[in-house]
CSV table of C-alpha atoms and ligand atoms in Angstrom, one decimal:
chain,number,residue,atom,x,y,z
A,1,UNK,CA,24.1,-16.4,22.8
A,2,UNK,CA,22.9,-17.1,26.4
A,3,UNK,CA,22.9,-15.4,29.7
A,4,UNK,CA,20.6,-17.4,32.1
A,5,UNK,CA,20.0,-16.0,35.6
A,6,UNK,CA,19.7,-18.4,38.6
A,7,UNK,CA,17.9,-16.9,41.3
A,8,UNK,CA,16.6,-18.2,44.8
A,9,UNK,CA,13.0,-18.0,44.9
A,10,UNK,CA,12.5,-18.1,48.6
A,11,UNK,CA,14.9,-17.1,51.5
A,12,UNK,CA,18.0,-18.6,50.3
A,13,UNK,CA,19.7,-22.1,50.7
A,14,UNK,CA,17.4,-23.4,48.1
A,15,UNK,CA,20.2,-25.5,46.8
A,16,UNK,CA,21.3,-23.0,43.9
A,17,UNK,CA,24.9,-24.1,44.4
A,18,UNK,CA,24.2,-27.7,43.3
A,19,UNK,CA,21.9,-26.5,40.3
A,20,UNK,CA,24.6,-24.0,39.0
A,21,UNK,CA,27.1,-26.6,39.4
A,22,UNK,CA,24.9,-29.0,37.3
A,23,UNK,CA,24.1,-26.3,34.8
A,24,UNK,CA,27.7,-25.2,34.5
A,25,UNK,CA,28.4,-27.8,32.2
A,26,UNK,CA,26.7,-26.4,29.3
A,27,UNK,CA,28.0,-22.6,29.9
A,28,UNK,CA,31.2,-21.0,29.3
A,29,UNK,CA,31.3,-18.8,32.5
A,30,UNK,CA,29.6,-18.5,35.7
A,31,UNK,CA,29.3,-15.2,37.2
A,32,UNK,CA,28.3,-14.0,40.6
A,33,UNK,CA,26.5,-10.9,40.9
A,34,UNK,CA,25.6,-9.9,44.6
A,35,UNK,CA,26.4,-10.8,48.2
A,36,UNK,CA,29.7,-11.6,49.8
A,37,UNK,CA,30.9,-14.5,51.8
A,38,UNK,CA,27.7,-15.0,53.7
A,39,UNK,CA,26.6,-17.0,50.8
A,40,UNK,CA,27.4,-20.6,51.5
A,41,UNK,CA,27.1,-22.9,48.3
A,42,UNK,CA,27.5,-26.4,49.0
A,43,UNK,CA,28.6,-28.7,46.2
A,44,UNK,CA,29.5,-32.4,46.5
A,45,UNK,CA,31.6,-34.5,43.9
A,46,UNK,CA,34.2,-36.9,43.7
A,47,UNK,CA,33.9,-37.5,47.3
A,48,UNK,CA,34.8,-33.9,48.2
A,49,UNK,CA,32.2,-31.5,49.8
A,50,UNK,CA,33.1,-27.9,48.8
A,51,UNK,CA,31.5,-24.9,50.3
A,52,UNK,CA,32.0,-22.1,48.0
A,53,UNK,CA,31.4,-18.7,49.2
A,54,UNK,CA,32.7,-16.2,46.9
A,55,UNK,CA,34.1,-18.2,44.0
A,56,UNK,CA,31.1,-19.1,41.5
A,57,UNK,CA,30.9,-22.9,41.7
A,58,UNK,CA,31.6,-23.0,37.9
A,59,UNK,CA,35.3,-23.3,38.8
A,60,UNK,CA,34.8,-26.8,39.9
A,61,UNK,CA,34.4,-27.6,36.0
A,62,UNK,CA,37.5,-27.9,34.2
A,63,UNK,CA,37.7,-25.1,31.4
A,64,UNK,CA,35.0,-23.0,32.7
A,65,UNK,CA,35.6,-19.4,33.7
A,66,UNK,CA,34.4,-17.8,37.0
A,67,UNK,CA,33.7,-14.0,37.5
A,68,UNK,CA,33.0,-12.3,40.8
A,69,UNK,CA,31.1,-9.1,39.6
A,70,UNK,CA,31.0,-5.3,40.8
A,71,UNK,CA,27.9,-6.0,43.0
A,72,UNK,CA,29.6,-8.6,45.3
A,73,UNK,CA,31.4,-7.1,48.1
A,74,UNK,CA,34.9,-9.1,48.6
A,75,UNK,CA,36.9,-10.1,51.8
A,76,UNK,CA,40.2,-10.6,50.2
A,77,UNK,CA,41.2,-13.0,53.2
A,78,UNK,CA,38.0,-15.1,52.5
A,79,UNK,CA,39.0,-15.0,48.8
A,80,UNK,CA,42.5,-16.2,49.1
A,81,UNK,CA,41.5,-18.9,51.8
A,82,UNK,CA,39.1,-20.1,49.1
A,83,UNK,CA,41.4,-20.1,46.3
A,84,UNK,CA,43.9,-22.0,48.8
A,85,UNK,CA,41.3,-24.6,49.5
A,86,UNK,CA,40.7,-25.2,45.8
A,87,UNK,CA,44.4,-25.5,45.4
A,88,UNK,CA,44.6,-28.2,47.9
A,89,UNK,CA,41.9,-30.1,46.0
A,90,UNK,CA,43.9,-29.9,42.8
A,91,UNK,CA,41.7,-27.2,41.2
A,92,UNK,CA,43.6,-24.4,39.6
A,93,UNK,CA,41.9,-21.2,39.0
A,94,UNK,CA,44.7,-19.5,37.1
A,95,UNK,CA,43.2,-17.8,34.0
A,96,UNK,CA,39.9,-19.1,35.1
A,97,UNK,CA,39.0,-16.7,37.9
A,98,UNK,CA,38.2,-13.0,37.3
A,99,UNK,CA,37.5,-10.5,40.1
A,100,UNK,CA,36.0,-7.3,39.3
A,101,UNK,CA,38.0,-4.1,39.5
A,102,UNK,CA,34.8,-2.3,40.6
A,103,UNK,CA,33.9,-4.8,43.4
A,104,UNK,CA,33.9,-3.2,46.9
A,105,UNK,CA,36.3,-4.5,49.8
A,106,UNK,CA,35.5,-5.8,52.9
A,107,UNK,CA,37.8,-4.9,56.0
A,108,UNK,CA,38.2,-6.3,59.4
A,109,UNK,CA,36.7,-3.1,60.7
A,110,UNK,CA,33.4,-3.8,59.0
A,111,UNK,CA,33.2,-7.1,61.0
A,112,UNK,CA,33.8,-5.5,64.2
A,113,UNK,CA,31.3,-2.9,63.6
A,114,UNK,CA,28.6,-5.2,62.5
A,115,UNK,CA,29.2,-7.3,65.7
A,116,UNK,CA,29.1,-4.2,67.9
A,117,UNK,CA,25.9,-3.0,66.1
A,118,UNK,CA,24.1,-6.5,66.4
A,119,UNK,CA,24.8,-6.4,69.9
A,120,UNK,CA,23.4,-3.1,70.5
A,121,UNK,CA,20.3,-4.0,68.8
A,122,UNK,CA,19.4,-6.6,71.6
A,123,UNK,CA,16.1,-8.4,71.1
A,124,UNK,CA,15.7,-6.8,67.8
A,125,UNK,CA,18.9,-8.4,66.1
A,126,UNK,CA,18.5,-9.0,62.3
A,127,UNK,CA,20.6,-12.3,62.7
A,128,UNK,CA,23.5,-11.3,60.5
A,129,UNK,CA,26.3,-13.5,59.7
A,130,UNK,CA,28.8,-11.0,61.1
A,131,UNK,CA,31.3,-11.0,58.2
A,132,UNK,CA,31.2,-7.3,57.6
A,133,UNK,CA,29.0,-7.6,54.5
A,134,UNK,CA,26.2,-5.1,55.5
A,135,UNK,CA,28.8,-2.5,57.0
A,136,UNK,CA,30.8,-2.9,53.6
A,137,UNK,CA,27.4,-2.1,51.5
A,138,UNK,CA,26.7,0.7,53.6
A,139,UNK,CA,30.1,2.4,52.8
A,140,UNK,CA,29.4,1.7,49.3
A,141,UNK,CA,26.1,3.3,49.4
A,142,UNK,CA,27.5,6.2,51.6
A,143,UNK,CA,30.3,6.7,49.0
A,144,UNK,CA,33.0,6.1,51.1
A,145,UNK,CA,34.0,2.5,50.4
A,146,UNK,CA,37.2,1.3,48.9
A,147,UNK,CA,37.1,-1.0,45.9
A,148,UNK,CA,39.2,-3.8,44.2
A,149,UNK,CA,40.8,-1.2,41.6
A,150,UNK,CA,41.8,1.1,44.8
A,151,UNK,CA,43.7,-2.2,46.3
A,152,UNK,CA,45.6,-2.3,42.7
A,153,UNK,CA,46.7,1.2,42.5
A,154,UNK,CA,49.9,2.6,43.8
A,155,UNK,CA,50.7,1.3,47.5
A,156,UNK,CA,51.1,4.9,48.9
A,157,UNK,CA,47.8,6.0,47.5
A,158,UNK,CA,46.1,3.0,48.9
A,159,UNK,CA,47.8,3.5,52.1
A,160,UNK,CA,46.6,7.0,52.5
A,161,UNK,CA,43.1,6.5,51.5
A,162,UNK,CA,42.5,3.4,54.0
A,163,UNK,CA,44.4,5.2,56.9
A,164,UNK,CA,42.3,8.2,56.5
A,165,UNK,CA,39.0,5.7,56.4
A,166,UNK,CA,40.1,3.8,59.3
A,167,UNK,CA,40.7,6.8,61.4
A,168,UNK,CA,37.3,7.9,60.6
A,169,UNK,CA,35.7,4.5,61.3
A,170,UNK,CA,37.9,4.5,64.6
A,171,UNK,CA,36.1,7.8,65.7
A,172,UNK,CA,32.6,6.5,64.7
A,173,UNK,CA,33.1,3.2,66.6
A,174,UNK,CA,34.5,4.8,69.7
A,175,UNK,CA,31.5,7.3,69.7
A,176,UNK,CA,28.7,4.7,68.8
A,177,UNK,CA,29.6,1.8,70.7
A,178,UNK,CA,32.5,2.8,73.1
A,179,UNK,CA,35.1,0.5,71.5
A,180,UNK,CA,38.3,1.4,69.5
A,181,UNK,CA,38.9,-0.3,66.1
A,182,UNK,CA,41.6,-3.1,65.6
A,183,UNK,CA,43.7,-1.5,62.7
A,184,UNK,CA,47.2,-2.2,63.3
A,185,UNK,CA,49.1,-3.8,60.4
A,186,UNK,CA,46.0,-3.3,58.3
A,187,UNK,CA,47.5,-1.6,55.3
A,188,UNK,CA,50.3,-4.2,55.0
A,189,UNK,CA,48.1,-7.0,55.2
A,190,UNK,CA,46.0,-5.9,52.3
A,191,UNK,CA,48.9,-4.7,50.3
A,192,UNK,CA,50.0,-8.3,50.5
A,193,UNK,CA,46.4,-9.4,49.3
A,194,UNK,CA,47.0,-7.1,46.5
A,195,UNK,CA,49.9,-9.0,45.0
A,196,UNK,CA,48.1,-12.3,45.5
A,197,UNK,CA,44.9,-11.2,43.7
A,198,UNK,CA,46.3,-8.8,41.1
A,199,UNK,CA,46.5,-11.5,38.5
A,200,UNK,CA,42.7,-12.2,38.7
A,201,UNK,CA,41.3,-8.3,38.4
A,202,UNK,CA,39.6,-7.6,35.3
A,203,UNK,CA,37.2,-5.4,34.0
A,204,UNK,CA,34.7,-8.1,34.4
A,205,UNK,CA,31.7,-6.1,32.7
A,206,UNK,CA,33.7,-5.7,29.5
A,207,UNK,CA,34.7,-9.2,29.9
A,208,UNK,CA,31.2,-10.8,30.3
A,209,UNK,CA,29.9,-8.4,27.5
A,210,UNK,CA,32.5,-9.4,25.0
A,211,UNK,CA,32.0,-13.2,25.8
A,212,UNK,CA,28.2,-12.8,25.2
A,213,UNK,CA,28.6,-10.9,22.0
A,214,UNK,CA,31.1,-13.7,20.8
A,215,UNK,CA,28.4,-16.1,21.3
A,216,UNK,CA,29.7,-17.5,24.6
A,217,UNK,CA,26.9,-18.8,27.2
A,218,UNK,CA,27.0,-17.2,30.7
A,219,UNK,CA,25.3,-18.5,33.9
A,220,UNK,CA,24.5,-15.6,36.2
A,221,UNK,CA,24.6,-16.6,39.6
A,222,UNK,CA,22.8,-14.6,42.6
A,223,UNK,CA,23.2,-15.2,46.4
A,224,UNK,CA,20.6,-15.7,48.9
A,225,UNK,CA,17.1,-15.5,47.6
A,226,UNK,CA,14.3,-13.2,46.5
A,227,UNK,CA,12.8,-12.7,50.0
A,228,UNK,CA,15.8,-11.5,51.3
A,229,UNK,CA,16.5,-8.7,48.5
A,230,UNK,CA,17.0,-5.5,50.1
A,231,UNK,CA,14.2,-3.8,48.1
A,232,UNK,CA,11.5,-6.4,47.7
A,233,UNK,CA,12.3,-8.8,50.7
A,234,UNK,CA,10.9,-9.0,54.1
A,235,UNK,CA,12.8,-5.8,55.2
A,236,UNK,CA,14.4,-5.3,57.5
A,237,UNK,CA,15.0,-9.1,57.8
A,238,UNK,CA,17.0,-9.0,54.5
A,239,UNK,CA,20.3,-9.1,53.0
A,240,UNK,CA,22.1,-5.8,52.0
A,241,UNK,CA,22.1,-6.0,48.1
A,242,UNK,CA,19.6,-6.9,45.5
A,243,UNK,CA,19.4,-10.7,45.3
A,244,UNK,CA,16.6,-10.7,42.6
A,245,UNK,CA,17.3,-11.2,38.9
A,246,UNK,CA,17.6,-7.2,38.3
A,247,UNK,CA,20.9,-7.6,40.5
A,248,UNK,CA,22.4,-9.7,37.8
A,249,UNK,CA,22.3,-6.6,35.4
A,250,UNK,CA,23.7,-4.0,37.9
A,251,UNK,CA,25.9,-6.4,39.8
A,252,UNK,CA,27.6,-7.7,36.5
A,253,UNK,CA,27.4,-4.6,34.1
A,254,UNK,CA,25.0,-6.2,31.8
A,255,UNK,CA,22.0,-4.8,29.9
A,256,UNK,CA,18.8,-6.2,30.6
A,257,UNK,CA,18.5,-7.0,27.0
A,258,UNK,CA,21.2,-9.6,27.4
A,259,UNK,CA,19.3,-11.7,29.7
A,260,UNK,CA,17.8,-14.8,27.7
A,261,UNK,CA,16.4,-16.7,30.7
A,262,UNK,CA,15.4,-16.9,34.4
A,263,UNK,CA,15.4,-20.1,36.5
A,264,UNK,CA,14.0,-19.8,39.9
A,265,UNK,CA,15.3,-22.4,42.4
A,266,UNK,CA,12.7,-23.6,45.1
A,267,UNK,CA,12.8,-26.3,47.7
A,268,UNK,CA,10.0,-28.6,47.7
A,269,UNK,CA,9.3,-26.9,51.1
A,270,UNK,CA,10.4,-23.7,52.6
A,271,UNK,CA,13.2,-22.8,55.0
A,272,UNK,CA,14.4,-19.5,56.6
A,273,UNK,CA,17.5,-18.6,58.6
A,274,UNK,CA,17.3,-16.0,61.3
A,275,UNK,CA,14.4,-13.7,62.4
A,276,UNK,CA,11.5,-12.2,60.5
A,277,UNK,CA,8.1,-13.4,59.4
A,278,UNK,CA,7.5,-16.8,57.9
A,279,UNK,CA,3.6,-17.5,57.3
A,280,UNK,CA,3.8,-21.1,56.6
A,281,UNK,CA,6.5,-22.1,59.3
A,282,UNK,CA,5.7,-25.5,61.0
A,283,UNK,CA,5.2,-26.2,64.7
A,284,UNK,CA,8.5,-27.2,66.4
A,285,UNK,CA,8.1,-30.9,66.4
A,286,UNK,CA,7.1,-31.2,62.6
A,287,UNK,CA,9.8,-28.6,61.6
A,288,UNK,CA,12.3,-30.7,63.7
A,289,UNK,CA,11.8,-33.8,61.8
A,290,UNK,CA,11.9,-31.9,58.4
A,291,UNK,CA,15.2,-30.2,59.5
A,292,UNK,CA,16.9,-33.6,60.2
A,293,UNK,CA,15.7,-35.1,57.1
A,294,UNK,CA,16.7,-32.1,55.0
A,295,UNK,CA,19.8,-31.5,57.2
A,296,UNK,CA,18.6,-27.8,57.2
A,297,UNK,CA,21.5,-26.4,59.1
A,298,UNK,CA,23.4,-23.3,57.5
A,299,UNK,CA,26.5,-24.4,55.3
A,300,UNK,CA,28.5,-21.5,56.7
A,301,UNK,CA,27.0,-20.8,60.3
A,302,UNK,CA,25.7,-24.1,61.2
A,303,UNK,CA,22.4,-22.3,62.3
A,304,UNK,CA,19.4,-24.4,62.3
A,305,UNK,CA,17.1,-23.2,59.7
A,306,UNK,CA,13.3,-22.7,60.5
A,307,UNK,CA,11.2,-24.9,58.3
A,308,UNK,CA,7.9,-24.8,56.9
A,309,UNK,CA,5.4,-25.6,54.1
A,310,UNK,CA,5.7,-24.5,50.4
A,311,UNK,CA,4.5,-21.2,50.0
A,312,UNK,CA,2.7,-20.3,46.4
A,313,UNK,CA,2.0,-16.8,47.4
A,314,UNK,CA,5.6,-16.1,47.9
A,315,UNK,CA,6.7,-18.1,44.9
A,316,UNK,CA,4.1,-16.2,42.7
A,317,UNK,CA,5.8,-12.8,44.1
A,318,UNK,CA,9.0,-14.2,43.3
A,319,UNK,CA,7.9,-15.4,39.8
A,320,UNK,CA,6.7,-11.7,39.0
A,321,UNK,CA,9.8,-9.9,40.5
A,322,UNK,CA,12.4,-12.2,38.8
A,323,UNK,CA,10.5,-12.9,35.4
A,324,UNK,CA,11.1,-16.7,36.4
A,325,UNK,CA,10.3,-18.8,33.3
A,326,UNK,CA,11.4,-22.1,34.4
A,327,UNK,CA,11.2,-23.4,38.1
A,328,UNK,CA,13.8,-26.0,39.8
A,329,UNK,CA,12.4,-27.9,42.6
A,330,UNK,CA,15.0,-29.2,44.9
A,331,UNK,CA,15.1,-31.3,47.9
A,332,UNK,CA,12.1,-33.4,46.8
A,333,UNK,CA,13.4,-36.5,48.3
A,334,UNK,CA,13.0,-34.9,51.9
A,335,UNK,CA,9.4,-35.5,51.5
A,336,UNK,CA,10.0,-39.3,50.6
A,337,UNK,CA,8.5,-40.3,54.0
A,338,UNK,CA,6.0,-37.7,54.4
A,339,UNK,CA,2.5,-38.7,54.7
A,340,UNK,CA,0.8,-35.5,53.7
A,341,UNK,CA,2.0,-32.5,52.4
A,342,UNK,CA,0.5,-29.0,52.7
A,343,UNK,CA,0.9,-26.2,50.1
A,344,UNK,CA,0.0,-22.7,51.0
A,345,UNK,CA,-2.3,-21.3,48.2
A,346,UNK,CA,-3.5,-18.0,49.4
A,347,UNK,CA,-3.1,-15.4,52.5
A,348,UNK,CA,-6.0,-14.0,54.5
A,349,UNK,CA,-5.5,-10.9,56.7
A,350,UNK,CA,-8.3,-9.9,59.1
A,351,UNK,CA,-10.5,-12.3,57.3
A,352,UNK,CA,-9.9,-11.2,53.7
A,353,UNK,CA,-7.7,-12.5,50.9
A,354,UNK,CA,-4.7,-10.6,50.1
A,355,UNK,CA,-3.9,-9.8,46.7
A,356,UNK,CA,-0.5,-8.6,47.0
A,357,UNK,CA,2.5,-9.5,49.3
A,358,UNK,CA,2.4,-6.9,52.2
A,359,UNK,CA,5.4,-4.5,52.2
A,360,UNK,CA,5.5,-4.7,56.1
A,361,UNK,CA,6.6,-7.4,58.5
A,362,UNK,CA,3.9,-6.5,61.0
A,363,UNK,CA,1.2,-7.6,58.5
A,364,UNK,CA,3.0,-10.5,57.1
A,365,UNK,CA,3.5,-11.8,60.6
A,366,UNK,CA,-0.3,-11.8,61.1
A,367,UNK,CA,-1.7,-13.4,57.7
A,368,UNK,CA,-3.2,-16.6,57.9
A,369,UNK,CA,-2.2,-19.0,55.3
A,370,UNK,CA,-4.8,-21.1,53.3
A,371,UNK,CA,-3.6,-24.8,52.8
A,372,UNK,CA,-4.2,-27.5,50.1
A,373,UNK,CA,-3.3,-30.9,51.5
A,374,UNK,CA,-1.8,-33.3,49.1
A,375,UNK,CA,-1.0,-37.0,49.7
A,376,UNK,CA,2.7,-38.0,50.2
A,377,UNK,CA,4.4,-40.7,48.3
A,378,UNK,CA,5.9,-42.6,50.9
A,379,UNK,CA,8.7,-43.9,48.6
A,380,UNK,CA,12.2,-43.3,47.8
A,381,UNK,CA,13.0,-40.9,45.1
A,382,UNK,CA,16.8,-40.5,46.2
A,383,UNK,CA,18.3,-43.1,44.2
A,384,UNK,CA,16.0,-42.2,40.8
A,385,UNK,CA,17.8,-42.8,37.7
A,386,UNK,CA,15.0,-41.5,35.5
A,387,UNK,CA,12.5,-38.9,36.6
A,388,UNK,CA,9.7,-40.8,34.5
A,389,UNK,CA,10.0,-43.3,37.2
A,390,UNK,CA,8.8,-40.6,40.0
A,391,UNK,CA,6.0,-42.0,42.2
A,392,UNK,CA,2.5,-40.7,40.9
A,393,UNK,CA,2.0,-38.6,44.0
A,394,UNK,CA,5.3,-36.9,43.6
A,395,UNK,CA,4.4,-36.0,39.8
A,396,UNK,CA,0.9,-34.9,41.3
A,397,UNK,CA,2.6,-32.6,43.7
A,398,UNK,CA,4.9,-31.1,41.1
A,399,UNK,CA,1.8,-30.8,38.5
A,400,UNK,CA,0.0,-28.9,41.4
A,401,UNK,CA,2.8,-26.5,42.0
A,402,UNK,CA,3.4,-25.8,38.4
A,403,UNK,CA,-0.4,-25.0,37.9
A,404,UNK,CA,-0.8,-23.1,40.9
A,405,UNK,CA,2.2,-20.9,40.0
A,406,UNK,CA,1.6,-20.7,36.3
A,407,UNK,CA,5.3,-21.9,35.3
A,408,UNK,CA,6.8,-24.7,34.2
A,409,UNK,CA,9.2,-27.0,36.3
A,410,UNK,CA,12.2,-27.5,34.3
A,411,UNK,CA,14.4,-29.5,36.6
A,412,UNK,CA,14.1,-31.6,39.9
A,413,UNK,CA,16.7,-32.4,42.4
A,414,UNK,CA,16.3,-35.7,44.7
A,415,UNK,CA,19.5,-35.6,46.5
A,416,UNK,CA,22.5,-33.7,47.3
A,417,UNK,CA,24.7,-35.5,44.5
A,418,UNK,CA,25.2,-34.1,41.0
A,419,UNK,CA,23.5,-37.3,39.6
A,420,UNK,CA,20.5,-36.8,41.5
A,421,UNK,CA,19.5,-33.9,39.2
A,422,UNK,CA,16.9,-34.2,36.4
A,423,UNK,CA,16.3,-31.9,33.6
A,424,UNK,CA,12.7,-32.4,32.2
A,425,UNK,CA,12.6,-32.8,28.6
A,426,UNK,CA,10.7,-30.5,26.5
A,427,UNK,CA,10.9,-27.5,29.1
A,428,UNK,CA,12.2,-24.1,28.5
A,429,UNK,CA,15.1,-24.9,30.7
A,430,UNK,CA,16.0,-27.8,28.6
A,431,UNK,CA,16.2,-25.7,25.7
A,432,UNK,CA,18.6,-23.3,27.2
A,433,UNK,CA,21.3,-25.8,27.8
B,501,GDP,P1,22.4,-22.6,48.3
B,501,GDP,O1,23.1,-21.4,49.0
B,501,GDP,O2,20.9,-22.3,47.7
B,501,GDP,O3,23.4,-23.4,47.4
B,501,GDP,O4,22.0,-23.7,49.3
B,501,GDP,P2,23.1,-24.6,50.3
B,501,GDP,O5,24.2,-25.1,49.8
B,501,GDP,O6,23.2,-23.7,51.5
B,501,GDP,O7,21.9,-25.7,50.7
B,501,GDP,C1,21.5,-26.6,50.1
B,501,GDP,C2,21.8,-27.9,50.9
B,501,GDP,O8,21.0,-28.9,50.3
B,501,GDP,C3,23.2,-28.4,50.4
B,501,GDP,O9,23.8,-29.0,51.8
B,501,GDP,C4,23.2,-29.4,49.4
B,501,GDP,O10,24.0,-30.3,49.4
B,501,GDP,C5,21.6,-30.0,49.8
B,501,GDP,N1,20.7,-30.3,48.8
B,501,GDP,C6,20.7,-29.7,47.3
B,501,GDP,N2,19.8,-30.3,46.6
B,501,GDP,C7,19.4,-31.4,47.5
B,501,GDP,C8,18.3,-32.3,47.1
B,501,GDP,O11,17.8,-32.4,46.1
B,501,GDP,N3,18.2,-33.2,48.4
B,501,GDP,C9,19.0,-33.2,49.3
B,501,GDP,N4,18.6,-33.9,50.3
B,501,GDP,N5,19.7,-32.2,49.7
B,501,GDP,C10,20.0,-31.4,48.6
């Protein structure tokens, strides 16, 4: 029995997609527990570049099952489009994709409300992806959302529920933003989605629990990263769900006792998209250089990512919150041409060391990072065939990170391709596979 959580240890975009794709070969199921189609996992293989937003990337491996859990908010249009693009690449999801009957739905009015609300915020925009994800989670929490099971019920009943809800939303949108909602044809459009999705709908909590108790192996995949968690991240510059490992239990309907390991994914440096505090952010010129080398532009939105040094304070916080017992370091190759590398080992605030991650962005914006400078390796790691051949300075960098965080490094990644992924022998992570 194995249920291993894969969690982003930073602000998302750590390369989770690639890591999950690699690890999926040793698991029977890959399940997604939070977020919506704002996450964009990029996986490259056989010359194809796949951006998977909702369907767990385990689907790219023949015979593996992919689960979209109750904690995910689902835009049926996005899901159907993704299924179609997989079909075009010759990947058949029939009998392998399972959509939770308890997952909440996204409607076009969620997007419309989100765009209007972001515009109304002016300079204090959160920088959302405008896909209706936040408003759908708002409806879920205010107990007026519609779920996949509603879409699966009798058409007249769904029509009545949606019409009632759309009228309420329309009144709110007119009053708050002076805009009517576009709801014409909505019910019929969703009823068409219902028929397309029906064969994939399941009680995925029951399915997963049954599979795990039968000795099957499940990989539980989060979206975004720890610092974007709604409760523990840099609020309000966060996502609308629990991206931390606890979200795997609530979002999939699994008991905490069934989790057997937690792997945290971090880049060899740090990036973040959109606004919010970023203590180790690099000055423009340096960041630009790293951004080009690391191709740090959003997989879904194309937005340039802000770049900075590795932040051990943040990673220690992530390890504590998620129970990370093995770390995966990606994008090591992006530092191949870096003469000197800095790592933030502590924060000072008003001259004193900070023991804990501050809860408010005002303090985090004012912390002064304390850095250790390490030599770069100035050699290529991108075509490595064997991790033992890593340059000595790269090994020292990894050892420094592992010692500073008190956690093993179980895997490294030195390029975007599947082959540029190395499991380190003798680690916990290796023993989970
Ligand atoms: P995710 O949402 O955490 O899966 O991350 P993204 O897919 O948004 O971003 C990761 C990007 O980095 C993708 O374009 C990957 O192909 C790429 N990538 C992943 N690992 C590596 C690596 O080790 N080196 C390089 N150069 N690129 C990588």
